[in-house]
Structure formats: structure tokens, C-alpha cells
mmCIF file of C-alpha atoms and ligand atoms in Angstrom:
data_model
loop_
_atom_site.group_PDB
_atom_site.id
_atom_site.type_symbol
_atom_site.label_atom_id
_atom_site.label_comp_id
_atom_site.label_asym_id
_atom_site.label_seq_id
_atom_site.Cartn_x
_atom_site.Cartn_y
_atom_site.Cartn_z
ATOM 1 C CA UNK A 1 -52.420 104.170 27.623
ATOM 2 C CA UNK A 2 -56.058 102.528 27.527
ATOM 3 C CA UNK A 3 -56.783 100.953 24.188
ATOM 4 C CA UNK A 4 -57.881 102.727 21.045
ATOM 5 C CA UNK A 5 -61.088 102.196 19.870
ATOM 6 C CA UNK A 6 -61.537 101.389 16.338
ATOM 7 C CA UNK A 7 -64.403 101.334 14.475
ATOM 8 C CA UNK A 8 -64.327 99.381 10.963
ATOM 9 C CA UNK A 9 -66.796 100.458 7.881
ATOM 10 C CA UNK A 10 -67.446 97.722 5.730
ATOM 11 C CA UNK A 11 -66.849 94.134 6.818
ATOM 12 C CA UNK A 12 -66.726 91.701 3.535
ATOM 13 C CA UNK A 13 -63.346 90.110 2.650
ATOM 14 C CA UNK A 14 -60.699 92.903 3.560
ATOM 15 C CA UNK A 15 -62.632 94.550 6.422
ATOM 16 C CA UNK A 16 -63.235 90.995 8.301
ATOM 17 C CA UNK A 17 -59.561 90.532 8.140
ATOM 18 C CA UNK A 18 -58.863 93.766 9.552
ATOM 19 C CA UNK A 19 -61.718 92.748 12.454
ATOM 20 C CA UNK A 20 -59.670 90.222 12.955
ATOM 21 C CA UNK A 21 -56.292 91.203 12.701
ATOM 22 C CA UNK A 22 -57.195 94.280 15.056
ATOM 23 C CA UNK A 23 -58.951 91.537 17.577
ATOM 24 C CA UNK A 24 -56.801 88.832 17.816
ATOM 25 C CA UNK A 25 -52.900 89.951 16.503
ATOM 26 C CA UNK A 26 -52.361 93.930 16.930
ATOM 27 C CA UNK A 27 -51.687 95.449 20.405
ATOM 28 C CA UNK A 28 -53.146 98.220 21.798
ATOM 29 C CA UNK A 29 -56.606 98.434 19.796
ATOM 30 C CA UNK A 30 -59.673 96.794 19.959
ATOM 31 C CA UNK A 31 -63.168 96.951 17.959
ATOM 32 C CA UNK A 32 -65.639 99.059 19.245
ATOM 33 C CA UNK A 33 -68.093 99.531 15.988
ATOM 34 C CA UNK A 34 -69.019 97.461 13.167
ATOM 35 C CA UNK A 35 -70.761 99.171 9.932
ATOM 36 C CA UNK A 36 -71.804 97.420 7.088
ATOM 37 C CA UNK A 37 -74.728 97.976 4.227
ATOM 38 C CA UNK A 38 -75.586 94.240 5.523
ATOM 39 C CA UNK A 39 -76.478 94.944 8.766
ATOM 40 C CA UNK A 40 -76.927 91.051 9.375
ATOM 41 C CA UNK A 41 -73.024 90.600 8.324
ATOM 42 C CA UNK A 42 -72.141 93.474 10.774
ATOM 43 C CA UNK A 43 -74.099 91.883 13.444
ATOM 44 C CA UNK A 44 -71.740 88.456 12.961
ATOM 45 C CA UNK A 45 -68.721 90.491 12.985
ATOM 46 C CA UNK A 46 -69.756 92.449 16.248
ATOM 47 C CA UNK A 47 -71.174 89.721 18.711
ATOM 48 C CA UNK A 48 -67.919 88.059 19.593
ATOM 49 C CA UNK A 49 -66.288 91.166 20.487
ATOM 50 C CA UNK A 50 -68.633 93.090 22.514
ATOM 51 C CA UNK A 51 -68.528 95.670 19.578
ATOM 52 C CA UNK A 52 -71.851 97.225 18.833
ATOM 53 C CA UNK A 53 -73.537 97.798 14.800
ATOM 54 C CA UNK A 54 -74.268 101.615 13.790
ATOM 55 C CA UNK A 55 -76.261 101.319 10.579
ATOM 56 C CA UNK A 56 -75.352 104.518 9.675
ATOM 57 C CA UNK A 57 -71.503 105.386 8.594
ATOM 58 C CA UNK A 58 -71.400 108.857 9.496
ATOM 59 C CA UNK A 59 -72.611 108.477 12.989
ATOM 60 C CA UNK A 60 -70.180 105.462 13.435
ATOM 61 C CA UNK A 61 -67.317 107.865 12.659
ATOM 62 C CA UNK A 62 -68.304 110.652 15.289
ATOM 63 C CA UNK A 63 -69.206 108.295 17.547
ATOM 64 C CA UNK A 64 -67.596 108.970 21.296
ATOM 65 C CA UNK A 65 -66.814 105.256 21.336
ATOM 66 C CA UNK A 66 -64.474 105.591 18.317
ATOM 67 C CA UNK A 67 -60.903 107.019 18.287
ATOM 68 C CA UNK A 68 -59.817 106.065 15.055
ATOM 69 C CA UNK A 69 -61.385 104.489 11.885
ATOM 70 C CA UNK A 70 -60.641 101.541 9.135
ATOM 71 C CA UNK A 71 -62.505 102.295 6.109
ATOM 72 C CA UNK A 72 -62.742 98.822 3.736
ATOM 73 C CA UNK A 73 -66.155 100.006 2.594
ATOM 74 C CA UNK A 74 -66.626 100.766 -1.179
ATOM 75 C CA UNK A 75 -64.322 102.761 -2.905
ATOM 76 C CA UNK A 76 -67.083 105.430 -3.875
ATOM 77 C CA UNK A 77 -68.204 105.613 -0.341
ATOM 78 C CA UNK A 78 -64.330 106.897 0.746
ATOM 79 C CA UNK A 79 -64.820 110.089 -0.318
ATOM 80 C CA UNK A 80 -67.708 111.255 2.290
ATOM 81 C CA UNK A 81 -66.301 108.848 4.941
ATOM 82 C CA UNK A 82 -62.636 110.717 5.144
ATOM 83 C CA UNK A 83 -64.065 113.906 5.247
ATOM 84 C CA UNK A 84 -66.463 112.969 8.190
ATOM 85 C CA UNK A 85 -63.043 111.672 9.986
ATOM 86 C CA UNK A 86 -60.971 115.004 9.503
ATOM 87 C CA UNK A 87 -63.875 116.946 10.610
ATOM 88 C CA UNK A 88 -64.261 114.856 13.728
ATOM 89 C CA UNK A 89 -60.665 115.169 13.663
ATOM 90 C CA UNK A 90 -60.063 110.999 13.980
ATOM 91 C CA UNK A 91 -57.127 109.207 12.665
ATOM 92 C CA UNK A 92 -58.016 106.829 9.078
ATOM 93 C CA UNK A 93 -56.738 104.153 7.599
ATOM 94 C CA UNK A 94 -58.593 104.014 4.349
ATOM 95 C CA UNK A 95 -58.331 101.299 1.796
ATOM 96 C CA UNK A 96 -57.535 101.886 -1.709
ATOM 97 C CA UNK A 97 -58.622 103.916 -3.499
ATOM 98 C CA UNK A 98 -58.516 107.063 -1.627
ATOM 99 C CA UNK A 99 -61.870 108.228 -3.386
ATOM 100 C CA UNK A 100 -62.852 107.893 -7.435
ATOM 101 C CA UNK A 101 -61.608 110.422 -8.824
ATOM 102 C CA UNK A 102 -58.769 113.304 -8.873
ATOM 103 C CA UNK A 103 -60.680 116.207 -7.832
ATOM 104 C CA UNK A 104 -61.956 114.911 -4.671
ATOM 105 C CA UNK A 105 -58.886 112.761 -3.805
ATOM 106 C CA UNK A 106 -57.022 116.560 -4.256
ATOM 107 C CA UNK A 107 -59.755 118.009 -2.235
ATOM 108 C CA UNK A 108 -58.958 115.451 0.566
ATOM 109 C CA UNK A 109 -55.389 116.707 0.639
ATOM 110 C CA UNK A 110 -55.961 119.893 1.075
ATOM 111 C CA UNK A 111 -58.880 119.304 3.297
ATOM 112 C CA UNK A 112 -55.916 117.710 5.738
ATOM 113 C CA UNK A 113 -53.092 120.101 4.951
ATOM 114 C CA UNK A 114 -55.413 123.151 6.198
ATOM 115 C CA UNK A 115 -55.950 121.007 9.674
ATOM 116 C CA UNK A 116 -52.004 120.733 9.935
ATOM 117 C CA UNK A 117 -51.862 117.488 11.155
ATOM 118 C CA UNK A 118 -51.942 113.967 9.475
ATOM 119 C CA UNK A 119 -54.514 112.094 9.878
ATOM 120 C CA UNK A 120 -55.127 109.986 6.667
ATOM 121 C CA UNK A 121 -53.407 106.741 5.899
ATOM 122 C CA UNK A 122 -54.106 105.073 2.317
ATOM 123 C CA UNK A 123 -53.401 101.004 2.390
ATOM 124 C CA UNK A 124 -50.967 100.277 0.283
ATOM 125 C CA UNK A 125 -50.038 97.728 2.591
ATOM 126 C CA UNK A 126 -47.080 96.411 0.260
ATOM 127 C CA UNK A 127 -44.757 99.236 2.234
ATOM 128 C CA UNK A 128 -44.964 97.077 4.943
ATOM 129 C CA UNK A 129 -43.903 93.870 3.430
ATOM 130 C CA UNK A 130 -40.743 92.618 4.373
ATOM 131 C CA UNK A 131 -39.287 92.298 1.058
ATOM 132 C CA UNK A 132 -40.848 95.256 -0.260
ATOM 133 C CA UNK A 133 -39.366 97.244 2.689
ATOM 134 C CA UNK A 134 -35.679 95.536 2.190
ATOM 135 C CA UNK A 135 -35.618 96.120 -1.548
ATOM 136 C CA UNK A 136 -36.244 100.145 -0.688
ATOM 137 C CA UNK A 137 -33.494 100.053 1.576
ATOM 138 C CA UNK A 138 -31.239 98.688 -0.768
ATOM 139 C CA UNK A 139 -32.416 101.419 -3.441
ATOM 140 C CA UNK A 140 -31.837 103.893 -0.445
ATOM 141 C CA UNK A 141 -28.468 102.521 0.510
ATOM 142 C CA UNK A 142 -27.283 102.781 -3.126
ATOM 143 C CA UNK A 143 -26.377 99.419 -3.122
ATOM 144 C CA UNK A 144 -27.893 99.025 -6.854
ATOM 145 C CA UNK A 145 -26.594 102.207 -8.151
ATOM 146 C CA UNK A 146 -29.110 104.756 -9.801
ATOM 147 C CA UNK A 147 -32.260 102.486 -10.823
ATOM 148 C CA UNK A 148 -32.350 102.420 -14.389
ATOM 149 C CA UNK A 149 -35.418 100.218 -14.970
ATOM 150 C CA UNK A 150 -38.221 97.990 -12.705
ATOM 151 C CA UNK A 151 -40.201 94.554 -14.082
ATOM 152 C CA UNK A 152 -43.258 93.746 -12.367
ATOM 153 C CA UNK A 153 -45.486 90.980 -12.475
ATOM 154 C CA UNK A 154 -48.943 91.039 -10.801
ATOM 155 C CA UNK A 155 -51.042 88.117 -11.120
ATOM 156 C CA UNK A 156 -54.229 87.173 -9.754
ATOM 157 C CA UNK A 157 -55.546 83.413 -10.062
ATOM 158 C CA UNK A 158 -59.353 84.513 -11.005
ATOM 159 C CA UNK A 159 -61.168 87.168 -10.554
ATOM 160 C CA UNK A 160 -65.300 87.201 -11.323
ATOM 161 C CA UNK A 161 -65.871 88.048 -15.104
ATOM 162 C CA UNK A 162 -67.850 91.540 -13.800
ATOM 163 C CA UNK A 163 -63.534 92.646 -13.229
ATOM 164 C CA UNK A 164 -62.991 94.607 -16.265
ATOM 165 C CA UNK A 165 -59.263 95.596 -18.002
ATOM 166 C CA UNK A 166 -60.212 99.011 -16.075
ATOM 167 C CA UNK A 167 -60.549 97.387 -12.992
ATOM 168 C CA UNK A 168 -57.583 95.663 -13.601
ATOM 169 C CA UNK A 169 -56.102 98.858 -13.588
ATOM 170 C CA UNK A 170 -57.878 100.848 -10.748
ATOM 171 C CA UNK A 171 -57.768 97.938 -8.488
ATOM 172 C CA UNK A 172 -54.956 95.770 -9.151
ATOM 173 C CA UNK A 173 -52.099 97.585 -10.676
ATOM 174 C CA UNK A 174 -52.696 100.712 -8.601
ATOM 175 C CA UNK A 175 -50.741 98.725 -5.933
ATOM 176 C CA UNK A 176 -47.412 98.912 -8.722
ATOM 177 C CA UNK A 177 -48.264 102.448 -9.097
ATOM 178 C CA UNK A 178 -47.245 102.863 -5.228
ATOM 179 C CA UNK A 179 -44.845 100.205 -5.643
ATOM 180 C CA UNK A 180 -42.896 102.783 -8.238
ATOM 181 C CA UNK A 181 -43.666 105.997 -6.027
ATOM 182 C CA UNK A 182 -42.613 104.040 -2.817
ATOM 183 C CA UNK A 183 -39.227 102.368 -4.459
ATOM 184 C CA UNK A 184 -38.058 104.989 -6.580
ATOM 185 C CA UNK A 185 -39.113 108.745 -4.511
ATOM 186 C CA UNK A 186 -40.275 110.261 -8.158
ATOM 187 C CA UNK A 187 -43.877 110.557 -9.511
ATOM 188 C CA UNK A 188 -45.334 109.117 -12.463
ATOM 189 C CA UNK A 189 -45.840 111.033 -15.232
ATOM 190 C CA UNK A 190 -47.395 108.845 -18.361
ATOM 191 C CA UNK A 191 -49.376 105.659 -18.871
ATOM 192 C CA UNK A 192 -49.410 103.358 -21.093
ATOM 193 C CA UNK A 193 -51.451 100.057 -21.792
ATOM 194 C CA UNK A 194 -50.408 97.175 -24.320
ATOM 195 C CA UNK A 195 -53.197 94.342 -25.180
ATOM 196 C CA UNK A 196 -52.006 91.240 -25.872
ATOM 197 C CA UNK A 197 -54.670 88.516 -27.342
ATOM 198 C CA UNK A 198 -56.514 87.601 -24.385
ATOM 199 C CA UNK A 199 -57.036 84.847 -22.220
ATOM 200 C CA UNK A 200 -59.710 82.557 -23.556
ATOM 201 C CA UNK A 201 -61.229 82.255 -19.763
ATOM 202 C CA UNK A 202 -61.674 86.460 -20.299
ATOM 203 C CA UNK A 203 -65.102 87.347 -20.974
ATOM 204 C CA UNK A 204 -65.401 89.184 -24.767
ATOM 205 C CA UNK A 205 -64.118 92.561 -25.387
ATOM 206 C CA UNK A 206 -61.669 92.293 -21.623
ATOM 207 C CA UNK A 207 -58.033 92.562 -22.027
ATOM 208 C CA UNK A 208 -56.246 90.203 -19.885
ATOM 209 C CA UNK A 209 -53.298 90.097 -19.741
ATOM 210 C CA UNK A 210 -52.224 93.557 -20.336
ATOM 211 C CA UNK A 211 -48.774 95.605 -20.425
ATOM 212 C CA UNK A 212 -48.784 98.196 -18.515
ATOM 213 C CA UNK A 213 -45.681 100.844 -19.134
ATOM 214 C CA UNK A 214 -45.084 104.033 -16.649
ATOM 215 C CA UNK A 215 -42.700 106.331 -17.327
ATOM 216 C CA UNK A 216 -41.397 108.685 -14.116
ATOM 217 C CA UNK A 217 -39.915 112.240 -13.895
ATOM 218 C CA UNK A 218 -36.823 111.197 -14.573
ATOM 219 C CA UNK A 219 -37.257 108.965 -17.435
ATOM 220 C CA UNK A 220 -36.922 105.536 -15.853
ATOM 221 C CA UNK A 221 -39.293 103.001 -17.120
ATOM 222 C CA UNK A 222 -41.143 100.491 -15.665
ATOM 223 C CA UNK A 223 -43.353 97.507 -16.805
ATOM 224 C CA UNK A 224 -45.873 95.556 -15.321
ATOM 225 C CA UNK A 225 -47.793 92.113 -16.898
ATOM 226 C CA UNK A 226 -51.185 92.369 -14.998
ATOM 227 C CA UNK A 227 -52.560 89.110 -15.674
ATOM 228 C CA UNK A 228 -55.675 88.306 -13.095
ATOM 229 C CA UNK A 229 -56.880 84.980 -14.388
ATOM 230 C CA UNK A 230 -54.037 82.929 -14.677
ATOM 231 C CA UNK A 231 -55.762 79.969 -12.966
ATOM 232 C CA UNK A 232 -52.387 79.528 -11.102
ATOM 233 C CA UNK A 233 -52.171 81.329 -7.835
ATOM 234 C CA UNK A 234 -50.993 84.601 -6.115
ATOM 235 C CA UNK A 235 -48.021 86.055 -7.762
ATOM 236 C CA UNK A 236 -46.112 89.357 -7.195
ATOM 237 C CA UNK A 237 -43.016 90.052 -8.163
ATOM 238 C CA UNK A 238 -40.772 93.080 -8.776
ATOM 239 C CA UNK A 239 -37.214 93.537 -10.138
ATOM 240 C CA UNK A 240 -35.017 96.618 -9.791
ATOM 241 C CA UNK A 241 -32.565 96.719 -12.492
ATOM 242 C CA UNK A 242 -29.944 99.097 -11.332
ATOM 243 C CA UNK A 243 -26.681 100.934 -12.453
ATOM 244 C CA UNK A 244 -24.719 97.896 -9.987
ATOM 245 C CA UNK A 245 -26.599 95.293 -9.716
ATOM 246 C CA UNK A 246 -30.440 93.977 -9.781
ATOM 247 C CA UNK A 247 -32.782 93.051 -7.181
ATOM 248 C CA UNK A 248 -35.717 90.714 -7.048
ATOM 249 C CA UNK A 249 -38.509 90.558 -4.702
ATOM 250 C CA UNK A 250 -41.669 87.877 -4.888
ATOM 251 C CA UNK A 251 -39.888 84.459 -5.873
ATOM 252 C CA UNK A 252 -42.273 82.958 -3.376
ATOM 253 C CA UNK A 253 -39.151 80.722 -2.085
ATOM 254 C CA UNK A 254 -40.519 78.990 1.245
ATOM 255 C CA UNK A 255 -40.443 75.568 1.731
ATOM 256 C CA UNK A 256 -38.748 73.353 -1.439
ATOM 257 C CA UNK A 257 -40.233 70.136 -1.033
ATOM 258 C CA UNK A 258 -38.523 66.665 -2.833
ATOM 259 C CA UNK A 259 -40.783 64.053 -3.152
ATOM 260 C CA UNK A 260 -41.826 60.887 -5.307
ATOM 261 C CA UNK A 261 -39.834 62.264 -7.684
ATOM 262 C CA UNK A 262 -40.112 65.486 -8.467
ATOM 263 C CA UNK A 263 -39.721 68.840 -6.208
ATOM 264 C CA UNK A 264 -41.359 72.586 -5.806
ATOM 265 C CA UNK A 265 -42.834 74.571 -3.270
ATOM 266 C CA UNK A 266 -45.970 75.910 -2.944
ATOM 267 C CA UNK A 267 -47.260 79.660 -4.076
ATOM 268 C CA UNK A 268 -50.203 81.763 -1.775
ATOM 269 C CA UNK A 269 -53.339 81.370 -3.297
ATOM 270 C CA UNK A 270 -54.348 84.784 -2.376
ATOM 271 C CA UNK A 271 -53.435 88.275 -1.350
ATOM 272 C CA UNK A 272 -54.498 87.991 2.045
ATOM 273 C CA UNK A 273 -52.053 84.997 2.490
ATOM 274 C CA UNK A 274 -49.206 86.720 0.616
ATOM 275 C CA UNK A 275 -49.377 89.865 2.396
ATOM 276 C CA UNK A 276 -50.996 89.185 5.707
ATOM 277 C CA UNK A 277 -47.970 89.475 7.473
ATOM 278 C CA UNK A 278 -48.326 93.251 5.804
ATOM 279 C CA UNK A 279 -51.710 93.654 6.386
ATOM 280 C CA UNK A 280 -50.735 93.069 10.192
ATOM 281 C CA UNK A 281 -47.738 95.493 10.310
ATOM 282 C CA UNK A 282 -49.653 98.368 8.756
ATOM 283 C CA UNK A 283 -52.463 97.834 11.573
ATOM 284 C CA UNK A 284 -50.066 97.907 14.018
ATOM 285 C CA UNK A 285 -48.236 101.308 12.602
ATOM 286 C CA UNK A 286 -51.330 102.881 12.089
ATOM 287 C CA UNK A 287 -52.877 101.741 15.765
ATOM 288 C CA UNK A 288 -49.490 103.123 17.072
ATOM 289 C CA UNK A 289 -49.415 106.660 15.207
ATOM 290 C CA UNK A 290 -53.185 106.738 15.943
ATOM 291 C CA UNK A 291 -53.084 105.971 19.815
ATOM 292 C CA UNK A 292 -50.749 109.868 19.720
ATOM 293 C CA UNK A 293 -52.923 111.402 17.294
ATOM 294 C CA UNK A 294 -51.678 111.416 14.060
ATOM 295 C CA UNK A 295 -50.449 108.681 11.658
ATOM 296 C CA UNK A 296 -47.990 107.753 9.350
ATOM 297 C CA UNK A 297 -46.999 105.472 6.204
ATOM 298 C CA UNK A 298 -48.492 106.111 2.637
ATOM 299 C CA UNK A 299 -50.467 109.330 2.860
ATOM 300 C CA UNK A 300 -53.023 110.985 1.184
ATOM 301 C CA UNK A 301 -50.800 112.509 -1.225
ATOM 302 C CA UNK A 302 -49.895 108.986 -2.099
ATOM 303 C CA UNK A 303 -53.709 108.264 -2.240
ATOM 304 C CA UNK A 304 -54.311 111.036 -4.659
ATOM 305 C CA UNK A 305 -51.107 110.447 -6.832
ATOM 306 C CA UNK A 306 -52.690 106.783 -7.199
ATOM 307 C CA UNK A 307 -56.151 107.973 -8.472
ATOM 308 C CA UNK A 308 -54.122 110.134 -10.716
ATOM 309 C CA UNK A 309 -52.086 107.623 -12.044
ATOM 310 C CA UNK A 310 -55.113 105.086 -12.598
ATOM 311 C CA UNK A 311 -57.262 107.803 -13.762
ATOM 312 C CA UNK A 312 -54.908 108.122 -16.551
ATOM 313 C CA UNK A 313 -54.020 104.119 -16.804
ATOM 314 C CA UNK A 314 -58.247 103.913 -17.190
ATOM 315 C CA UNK A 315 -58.270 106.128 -19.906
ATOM 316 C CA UNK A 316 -55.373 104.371 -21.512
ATOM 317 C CA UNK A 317 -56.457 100.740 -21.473
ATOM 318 C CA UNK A 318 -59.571 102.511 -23.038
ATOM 319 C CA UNK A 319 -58.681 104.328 -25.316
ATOM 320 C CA UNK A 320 -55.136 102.762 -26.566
ATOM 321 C CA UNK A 321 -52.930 106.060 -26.253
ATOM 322 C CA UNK A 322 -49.980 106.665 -23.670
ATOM 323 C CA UNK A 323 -51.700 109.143 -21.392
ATOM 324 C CA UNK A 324 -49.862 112.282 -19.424
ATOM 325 C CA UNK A 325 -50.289 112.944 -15.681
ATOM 326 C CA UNK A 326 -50.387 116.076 -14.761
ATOM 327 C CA UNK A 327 -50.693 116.065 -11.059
ATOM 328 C CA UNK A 328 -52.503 119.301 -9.059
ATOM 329 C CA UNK A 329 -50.888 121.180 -6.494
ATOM 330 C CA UNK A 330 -48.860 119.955 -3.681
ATOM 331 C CA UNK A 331 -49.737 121.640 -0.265
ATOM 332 C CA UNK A 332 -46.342 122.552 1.587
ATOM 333 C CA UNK A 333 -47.547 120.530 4.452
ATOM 334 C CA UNK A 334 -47.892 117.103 2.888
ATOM 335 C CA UNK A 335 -44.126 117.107 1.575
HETATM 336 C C1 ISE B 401 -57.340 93.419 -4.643
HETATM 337 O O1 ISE B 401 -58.245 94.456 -4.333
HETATM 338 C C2 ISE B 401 -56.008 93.736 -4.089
HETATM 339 O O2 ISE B 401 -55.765 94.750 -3.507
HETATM 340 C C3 ISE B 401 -54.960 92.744 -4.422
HETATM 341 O O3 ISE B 401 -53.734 93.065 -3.846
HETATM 342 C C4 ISE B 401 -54.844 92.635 -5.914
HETATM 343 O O4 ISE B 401 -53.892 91.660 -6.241
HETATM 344 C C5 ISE B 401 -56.163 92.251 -6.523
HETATM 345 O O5 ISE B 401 -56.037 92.181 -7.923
HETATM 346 C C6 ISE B 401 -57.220 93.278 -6.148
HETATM 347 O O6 ISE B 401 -58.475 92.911 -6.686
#
């Protein structure tokens, strides 16, 4: 089959790497449009590849050049940008979050249910990880029993002090909200959000750190520290504590090295380090699904579940209160 032709909206941090990673390590695919707000910075991206710049997102999507389309743009530019994919019937994989709110994240799902095919893939490119994929196996398997409970831990080394304890929540711990749909198959039905003093590097009047509780349809509970200015480094980590056993994931344990006197290894500084690897294998799944039409991995169920969630974790870092999720109507289709 001739190569797909992808065109990427939005090209800062996450979108370059997708450039690139679609360029240079995933087979099958190659850049054919660049869109950016800067057009300058799309320009940069394009020239090496013999990709052209559409300044406007809408034509870049129905573009005949373009088969499928990576959306790293801003989150409230998703919404308009998947719809202008399902109507020109083209494959997405759109970064978190699937849009801002619940209402159009629901419409989106039932916007794709009435075409009857997939076509939207939200990246929650954890799913992907290695680890993340083995420790769902094991829950599969039954190997732990019944999970009772999960610990997370998802720290950032510094974020700029415009990242708010909301955004902490939208943008950071939405990835454990997946995390606890992916691992444990049940939704999430109520939030809650514990303040801690904060960090003296925290601007006034931001939580950080923060305790994060969900609670899931069954009852099992899990916690997550979101802590994004640790001044440390890049650290994920997730524990299943089940009926037989417990499972950890994250310990970062690469190379140990022993010298002049002491020893230790070294932790990512960043989440394009940690999960790149990830990052990679989702391209590759999605370029794959897309080249026959469809696509797999987290869909936009998923994506709207997420907005749910953090629409409810938003209103409970703000206001103090553990916050119910009561999630809209599932189409048939996206089960
Ligand atoms: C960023 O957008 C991510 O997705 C990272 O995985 C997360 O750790 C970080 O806090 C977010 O800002």
C-alpha cells in the first residue's frame, strides 16, 4: 500500500515530536501538511520534508493530500477540528483533551456512532507503554486477584506558574483518569481533591501538591499525589493492590550506576523521554488502523469519559467537595 498521508495541526512541543516520530521512526506514513497559528514555526517544520503549510485548519483537514490527521493543536480548537475529520470522513488521532467540555465531547461520540465506523483516537498514549500494557495483562490474567485498590504518583519537575491546581487536573491527572478506566474496565463515578500546604515554589492561592481520590462503579478506590513542581524530574508510577498480590509500574529502574562512592540511576526529565517509546507505538497503531480506514486504541468514549471525569475533578479542586459523575448516554456502537 502507498504511504498515508498525514497532516499534523499544531506543531509546538508534542506536535514536533509527532513530525518527527511520523518522519523518521513509524512505517508506512509520511507528512504531507503542516498547520500551525505560527505560520513561521510551520514553515520550519515543513521544509525538510517536502510537506507544504495550510494556514487554515479546516482546509488542511479536507485537503486531497491528507488521509489521516494528528491534532496537537489547542485543546479548545479539538472540538471544530474532529468534526471537520468525521465529515471528511478521515481517520484522527487527537491529543488530550478530546474537546473542553462534556456536551461537545458527547456530541463527538455520537457524531461518530451515527457514521458507524471509528474514526477517532484520543492520546492517552500511556496504553501503549510497555509497563502500562503488562500491568493490564496481569489485571486481565487474574494474576492479582480482584483489584481492591490503585496508588498513583504523577509528578512533573516544573511547570510555568500560569499551570493552575485546575490544570493540574485537566491536563495532568486526566492521564490517571485513563490509567483507572484502561486498568480496571469500570468508569469513574466521584472526585475528590485533598490540599495539602503547598509548595513554596507554587505561586499564591495554587494547590500543589494535591490528593486526588476516584472512586469507580464498583467501589474500588484509587489515589493519586499530583505534584508538578517537585524540582526533581519525571515521575510516574502506579500500584495495583490486588486480592493476590500487588503490582508496581514506574520505578524508573534502568541503569544502577556505582561510583566514587555512592550509587543510583538516573530518572527522565520529561514526558517525552519517559514515554517516547509510547508516543511511537501509538503512531504506529494509529498509522496502521488508519492506512484500512478506521482506527483503534482509546476512543472517543474514552475521550469524553476523561472530560467528564476532569470536569468534575475541576469543580472539585475548586470548590473542596467530592463531586458525582454522571456520565450521558452510551451509543450501542461505541461499546
Ligand atoms: C502534559 O500535557 C502531559 O500530557 C504529561 O504527560 C503530564 O505529565 C504533564 O503534566 C502535562 O502537562
Amino acid at each position: 500500500m502507498s504511504e498515508l498521508r498525514v497532516a499534523v495541526l499544531g506543531v509546538g512541543k508534542m506536535g514536533a515530536f509527532h513530525v518527527d516520530s511520523l518522519s523518521r521512526r513509524v512505517r508506512g506514513a509520511r507528512v504531507s501538511v503542516v498547520n500551525d497559528v505560527d505560520t513561521d514555526r510551520a514553515e520550519q517544520v515543513a521544509a525538510p520534508l517536502d510537506a507544504r503549510v495550510e494556514t487554515d485548519p479546516t482546509a488542511a483537514i479536507a485537503a486531497t493530500d491528507v488521509d489521516a490527521v494528528v491534532l496537537a493543536s489547542p485543546g479548545f480548537a479539538h472540538e471544530k477540528q474532529v468534526l471537520a475529520c468525521l465529515e471528511a470522513n478521515k481517520p484522527v488521532l487527537c491529543e488530550k483533551p478530546l474537546t473542553m467540555d462534556e456536551a461537545s465531547a458527547h456530541a463527538i461520540v455520537q457524531a461518530e456512532a451515527e457514521l458507524g465506523r471509528r474514526l477517532v483516537q484520543v492520546g492517552f498514549m500511556r496504553r501503549y507503554d510497555r509497563e502500562y500494557a503488562a500491568l493490564r495483562d496481569l489485571i486481565v490474567a487474574g494474576d492479582l486477584g480482584s483489584p481492591l485498590m490503585m496508588h498513583c504518583v504523577h509528578r512533573n519537575p516544573a511547570v510555568p506558574d500560569s499551570f493552575t491546581s485546575e490544570m493540574a487536573m485537566a491536563d495532568s491527572v486526566v492521564h490517571e483518569v485513563d490509567c483507572t478506566r484502561f486498568l480496571l474496565g469500570e468508569e469513574i463515578v466521584a472526585v475528590t481533591a485533598l490540599k495539602p500546604g503547598a509548595t513554596s515554589s507554587a505561586p499564591s492561592g495554587t494547590s500543589d501538591p494535591m490528593l486526588v481520590l476516584f472512586e469507580t462503579e464498583s467501589g474500588r478506590l484509587v489515589d493519586v499525589e499530583s505534584f508538578v513542581r517537585t524540582g526533581v524530574a519525571y515521575e510516574v508510577r502506579t500500584e495495583v493492590v490486588g486480592e493476590n498480590g500487588m503490582a508496581t509500574i514506574g520505578l524508573d529502574q534502568n541503569l544502577l550506576l556505582r561510583r566514587e562512592g555512592r550509587w543510583g540511576g538516573r530518572i527522565a526529565p520529561d514526558f517525552v523521554e519517559r514515554f517516547g517509546a509510547a508516543y511511537d507505538a501509538q503512531m504506529q497503531a494509529f498509522v496502521d488502523a488508519a492506512g484500512t480506514g478506521t482506527v483503534g486504541g482509546p476512543s472517543a468514549w474514552d475521550g469524553y469519559a476523561a472530560v467528564a471525569v476532569c470536569a468534575a475533578g475541576v469543580e472539585a479542586v475548586s470548590t473542596g467537595r467530592r463531586v458525582e459523575i454522571r456520565l450521558g448516554d452510551r451509543p450501542e456502537a461505541t461499546r
